[in-house]
Amino acid sequence: MRSHLLAGLTLAAAVAMWNCGGGGGSSPTAPSTTTPSPVIINIVGSAGNQAYSPNPVQAATNAPMVWRNNTTDRHRIVMSNGTVIGEIAPGASSAPMPLGAGGNYACTTHPSMVGSINGATAPTPPPGSGGGY
């Protein structure tokens, strides 16, 4: 009887260890959460649609966007919906920002600098007005 009791306790301990991850099997892992790499929009000039590269930008919905200033001027980038990307000093980059489905943006310092994300048609600034947001 004693050997049956000992065998039962040994089996119970083995089952408990297996259920707690001590049985040598793989333990469950947390689901993988991957963040898409930021999409870089380079500020390369100060004239119209050629001020950004690439333009228009194609990116996954809610992919983080980063504006990198490759010019010698400061630029203040604002989305057409009013979202302020930020003022970006020469050689600096904006913080990564997920922007949903996309839209248009412009530099409020240089309003003729316009761009678009995910198929939005970049507005054409009216001649001589500088246009923009």
PDB file of C-alpha atoms in Angstrom:
ATOM      1  CA  MET A   1       0.000   0.000   0.000  1.00  0.00           C
ATOM      2  CA  ARG A   2       2.846   2.338   0.852  1.00  0.00           C
ATOM      3  CA  SER A   3       4.389   1.879  -2.612  1.00  0.00           C
ATOM      4  CA  HIS A   4       1.070   2.742  -4.278  1.00  0.00           C
ATOM      5  CA  LEU A   5       0.791   5.900  -2.172  1.00  0.00           C
ATOM      6  CA  LEU A   6       4.375   6.873  -3.022  1.00  0.00           C
ATOM      7  CA  ALA A   7       3.777   6.218  -6.741  1.00  0.00           C
ATOM      8  CA  GLY A   8       0.602   8.324  -6.628  1.00  0.00           C
ATOM      9  CA  LEU A   9       2.380  11.229  -4.935  1.00  0.00           C
ATOM     10  CA  THR A  10       5.239  11.016  -7.442  1.00  0.00           C
ATOM     11  CA  LEU A  11       2.781  11.085 -10.331  1.00  0.00           C
ATOM     12  CA  ALA A  12       0.895  14.047  -8.795  1.00  0.00           C
ATOM     13  CA  ALA A  13       4.166  15.955  -8.341  1.00  0.00           C
ATOM     14  CA  ALA A  14       5.169  15.242 -11.951  1.00  0.00           C
ATOM     15  CA  VAL A  15       1.804  16.498 -13.260  1.00  0.00           C
ATOM     16  CA  ALA A  16       2.049  19.635 -11.110  1.00  0.00           C
ATOM     17  CA  MET A  17       5.568  20.352 -12.402  1.00  0.00           C
ATOM     18  CA  TRP A  18       4.443  19.820 -15.998  1.00  0.00           C
ATOM     19  CA  ASN A  19       1.532  22.257 -15.554  1.00  0.00           C
ATOM     20  CA  CYS A  20       3.865  24.850 -14.019  1.00  0.00           C
ATOM     21  CA  GLY A  21       6.308  24.680 -16.896  1.00  0.00           C
ATOM     22  CA  GLY A  22       8.856  22.484 -15.135  1.00  0.00           C
ATOM     23  CA  GLY A  23       8.251  19.439 -17.303  1.00  0.00           C
ATOM     24  CA  GLY A  24      10.716  20.419 -19.981  1.00  0.00           C
ATOM     25  CA  GLY A  25       8.023  21.435 -22.463  1.00  0.00           C
ATOM     26  CA  SER A  26       7.830  24.897 -23.918  1.00  0.00           C
ATOM     27  CA  SER A  27       6.010  27.468 -21.854  1.00  0.00           C
ATOM     28  CA  PRO A  28       3.457  29.753 -23.485  1.00  0.00           C
ATOM     29  CA  THR A  29       4.833  32.993 -24.877  1.00  0.00           C
ATOM     30  CA  ALA A  30       3.207  36.372 -25.165  1.00  0.00           C
ATOM     31  CA  PRO A  31       1.840  37.240 -28.592  1.00  0.00           C
ATOM     32  CA  SER A  32       4.324  39.021 -30.800  1.00  0.00           C
ATOM     33  CA  THR A  33       3.733  42.737 -31.141  1.00  0.00           C
ATOM     34  CA  THR A  34       5.724  44.259 -33.940  1.00  0.00           C
ATOM     35  CA  THR A  35       5.865  47.974 -34.532  1.00  0.00           C
ATOM     36  CA  PRO A  36       6.378  48.930 -38.156  1.00  0.00           C
ATOM     37  CA  SER A  37       9.607  50.736 -38.913  1.00  0.00           C
ATOM     38  CA  PRO A  38       9.178  54.485 -39.230  1.00  0.00           C
ATOM     39  CA  VAL A  39       8.672  55.891 -42.700  1.00  0.00           C
ATOM     40  CA  ILE A  40      11.217  58.672 -43.277  1.00  0.00           C
ATOM     41  CA  ILE A  41      10.127  61.788 -45.168  1.00  0.00           C
ATOM     42  CA  ASN A  42      13.168  63.872 -46.085  1.00  0.00           C
ATOM     43  CA  ILE A  43      12.825  67.648 -46.283  1.00  0.00           C
ATOM     44  CA  VAL A  44      15.076  68.407 -49.240  1.00  0.00           C
ATOM     45  CA  GLY A  45      14.122  71.841 -50.559  1.00  0.00           C
ATOM     46  CA  SER A  46      11.769  74.766 -50.307  1.00  0.00           C
ATOM     47  CA  ALA A  47       9.748  74.691 -53.508  1.00  0.00           C
ATOM     48  CA  GLY A  48       6.342  73.048 -53.794  1.00  0.00           C
ATOM     49  CA  ASN A  49       5.914  69.311 -54.117  1.00  0.00           C
ATOM     50  CA  GLN A  50       9.653  68.772 -54.669  1.00  0.00           C
ATOM     51  CA  ALA A  51      10.378  69.889 -51.098  1.00  0.00           C
ATOM     52  CA  TYR A  52       9.852  66.375 -49.686  1.00  0.00           C
ATOM     53  CA  SER A  53      11.200  62.984 -50.671  1.00  0.00           C
ATOM     54  CA  PRO A  54       9.321  60.808 -51.235  1.00  0.00           C
ATOM     55  CA  ASN A  55       6.194  62.713 -52.154  1.00  0.00           C
ATOM     56  CA  PRO A  56       3.566  61.363 -52.117  1.00  0.00           C
ATOM     57  CA  VAL A  57       4.380  58.852 -49.378  1.00  0.00           C
ATOM     58  CA  GLN A  58       2.863  55.361 -49.315  1.00  0.00           C
ATOM     59  CA  ALA A  59       2.779  53.797 -45.831  1.00  0.00           C
ATOM     60  CA  ALA A  60       0.818  51.266 -43.818  1.00  0.00           C
ATOM     61  CA  THR A  61      -2.065  52.736 -41.830  1.00  0.00           C
ATOM     62  CA  ASN A  62      -0.736  54.044 -38.501  1.00  0.00           C
ATOM     63  CA  ALA A  63       2.888  53.469 -39.525  1.00  0.00           C
ATOM     64  CA  PRO A  64       5.044  55.967 -37.655  1.00  0.00           C
ATOM     65  CA  MET A  65       6.179  58.860 -39.855  1.00  0.00           C
ATOM     66  CA  VAL A  66       9.388  60.825 -39.264  1.00  0.00           C
ATOM     67  CA  TRP A  67      10.304  64.076 -41.026  1.00  0.00           C
ATOM     68  CA  ARG A  68      14.084  64.570 -41.393  1.00  0.00           C
ATOM     69  CA  ASN A  69      15.313  68.091 -42.172  1.00  0.00           C
ATOM     70  CA  ASN A  70      18.141  67.943 -44.714  1.00  0.00           C
ATOM     71  CA  THR A  71      18.124  71.699 -45.351  1.00  0.00           C
ATOM     72  CA  THR A  72      19.707  74.691 -43.612  1.00  0.00           C
ATOM     73  CA  ASP A  73      16.296  76.215 -42.698  1.00  0.00           C
ATOM     74  CA  ARG A  74      13.899  75.476 -39.833  1.00  0.00           C
ATOM     75  CA  HIS A  75      10.593  73.951 -40.919  1.00  0.00           C
ATOM     76  CA  ARG A  76       7.301  73.705 -39.013  1.00  0.00           C
ATOM     77  CA  ILE A  77       5.292  70.806 -40.420  1.00  0.00           C
ATOM     78  CA  VAL A  78       1.514  70.700 -39.882  1.00  0.00           C
ATOM     79  CA  MET A  79      -1.044  68.207 -41.219  1.00  0.00           C
ATOM     80  CA  SER A  80      -4.143  69.579 -42.993  1.00  0.00           C
ATOM     81  CA  ASN A  81      -6.265  68.300 -40.068  1.00  0.00           C
ATOM     82  CA  GLY A  82      -4.287  70.571 -37.694  1.00  0.00           C
ATOM     83  CA  THR A  83      -1.964  67.923 -36.229  1.00  0.00           C
ATOM     84  CA  VAL A  84       1.351  69.647 -35.566  1.00  0.00           C
ATOM     85  CA  ILE A  85       4.297  67.452 -36.463  1.00  0.00           C
ATOM     86  CA  GLY A  86       6.685  69.989 -35.015  1.00  0.00           C
ATOM     87  CA  GLU A  87       9.325  72.574 -35.723  1.00  0.00           C
ATOM     88  CA  ILE A  88      12.353  70.793 -37.113  1.00  0.00           C
ATOM     89  CA  ALA A  89      15.801  72.376 -36.940  1.00  0.00           C
ATOM     90  CA  PRO A  90      18.411  71.862 -39.678  1.00  0.00           C
ATOM     91  CA  GLY A  91      19.826  68.333 -39.428  1.00  0.00           C
ATOM     92  CA  ALA A  92      17.147  67.229 -36.917  1.00  0.00           C
ATOM     93  CA  SER A  93      14.167  64.866 -37.192  1.00  0.00           C
ATOM     94  CA  SER A  94      10.647  64.913 -35.816  1.00  0.00           C
ATOM     95  CA  ALA A  95       9.460  62.378 -33.275  1.00  0.00           C
ATOM     96  CA  PRO A  96       7.804  59.316 -34.871  1.00  0.00           C
ATOM     97  CA  MET A  97       4.057  59.923 -35.234  1.00  0.00           C
ATOM     98  CA  PRO A  98       1.404  57.390 -36.314  1.00  0.00           C
ATOM     99  CA  LEU A  99      -0.896  59.365 -38.587  1.00  0.00           C
ATOM    100  CA  GLY A 100      -3.788  57.018 -39.303  1.00  0.00           C
ATOM    101  CA  ALA A 101      -4.756  56.847 -42.947  1.00  0.00           C
ATOM    102  CA  GLY A 102      -2.619  59.798 -44.048  1.00  0.00           C
ATOM    103  CA  GLY A 103      -3.500  63.161 -45.528  1.00  0.00           C
ATOM    104  CA  ASN A 104      -1.838  66.369 -46.654  1.00  0.00           C
ATOM    105  CA  TYR A 105       0.819  68.386 -44.849  1.00  0.00           C
ATOM    106  CA  ALA A 106       2.740  71.605 -45.360  1.00  0.00           C
ATOM    107  CA  CYS A 107       5.478  73.728 -43.826  1.00  0.00           C
ATOM    108  CA  THR A 108       3.886  76.759 -42.177  1.00  0.00           C
ATOM    109  CA  THR A 109       7.213  78.593 -42.389  1.00  0.00           C
ATOM    110  CA  HIS A 110       7.375  77.947 -46.154  1.00  0.00           C
ATOM    111  CA  PRO A 111       3.704  77.416 -47.164  1.00  0.00           C
ATOM    112  CA  SER A 112       4.533  76.460 -50.745  1.00  0.00           C
ATOM    113  CA  MET A 113       6.115  73.243 -49.364  1.00  0.00           C
ATOM    114  CA  VAL A 114       3.263  70.715 -49.607  1.00  0.00           C
ATOM    115  CA  GLY A 115       3.139  66.942 -49.380  1.00  0.00           C
ATOM    116  CA  SER A 116       0.761  64.009 -49.082  1.00  0.00           C
ATOM    117  CA  ILE A 117       0.558  60.578 -47.466  1.00  0.00           C
ATOM    118  CA  ASN A 118      -1.252  57.510 -48.842  1.00  0.00           C
ATOM    119  CA  GLY A 119      -2.781  58.851 -51.995  1.00  0.00           C
ATOM    120  CA  ALA A 120      -4.076  62.161 -50.746  1.00  0.00           C
ATOM    121  CA  THR A 121      -3.616  64.717 -53.487  1.00  0.00           C
ATOM    122  CA  ALA A 122      -1.222  67.407 -52.324  1.00  0.00           C
ATOM    123  CA  PRO A 123      -2.778  70.823 -52.722  1.00  0.00           C
ATOM    124  CA  THR A 124      -1.283  73.153 -55.269  1.00  0.00           C
ATOM    125  CA  PRO A 125      -0.512  76.512 -53.677  1.00  0.00           C
ATOM    126  CA  PRO A 126      -2.096  79.454 -55.507  1.00  0.00           C
ATOM    127  CA  PRO A 127       0.479  81.430 -57.515  1.00  0.00           C
ATOM    128  CA  GLY A 128       2.159  84.146 -55.504  1.00  0.00           C
ATOM    129  CA  SER A 129       0.267  83.414 -52.287  1.00  0.00           C
ATOM    130  CA  GLY A 130       2.537  80.772 -50.825  1.00  0.00           C
ATOM    131  CA  GLY A 131      -0.580  78.689 -50.128  1.00  0.00           C
ATOM    132  CA  GLY A 132      -0.475  76.036 -47.427  1.00  0.00           C
ATOM    133  CA  TYR A 133      -2.108  75.640 -44.059  1.00  0.00           C
TER     134      TYR A 133
END
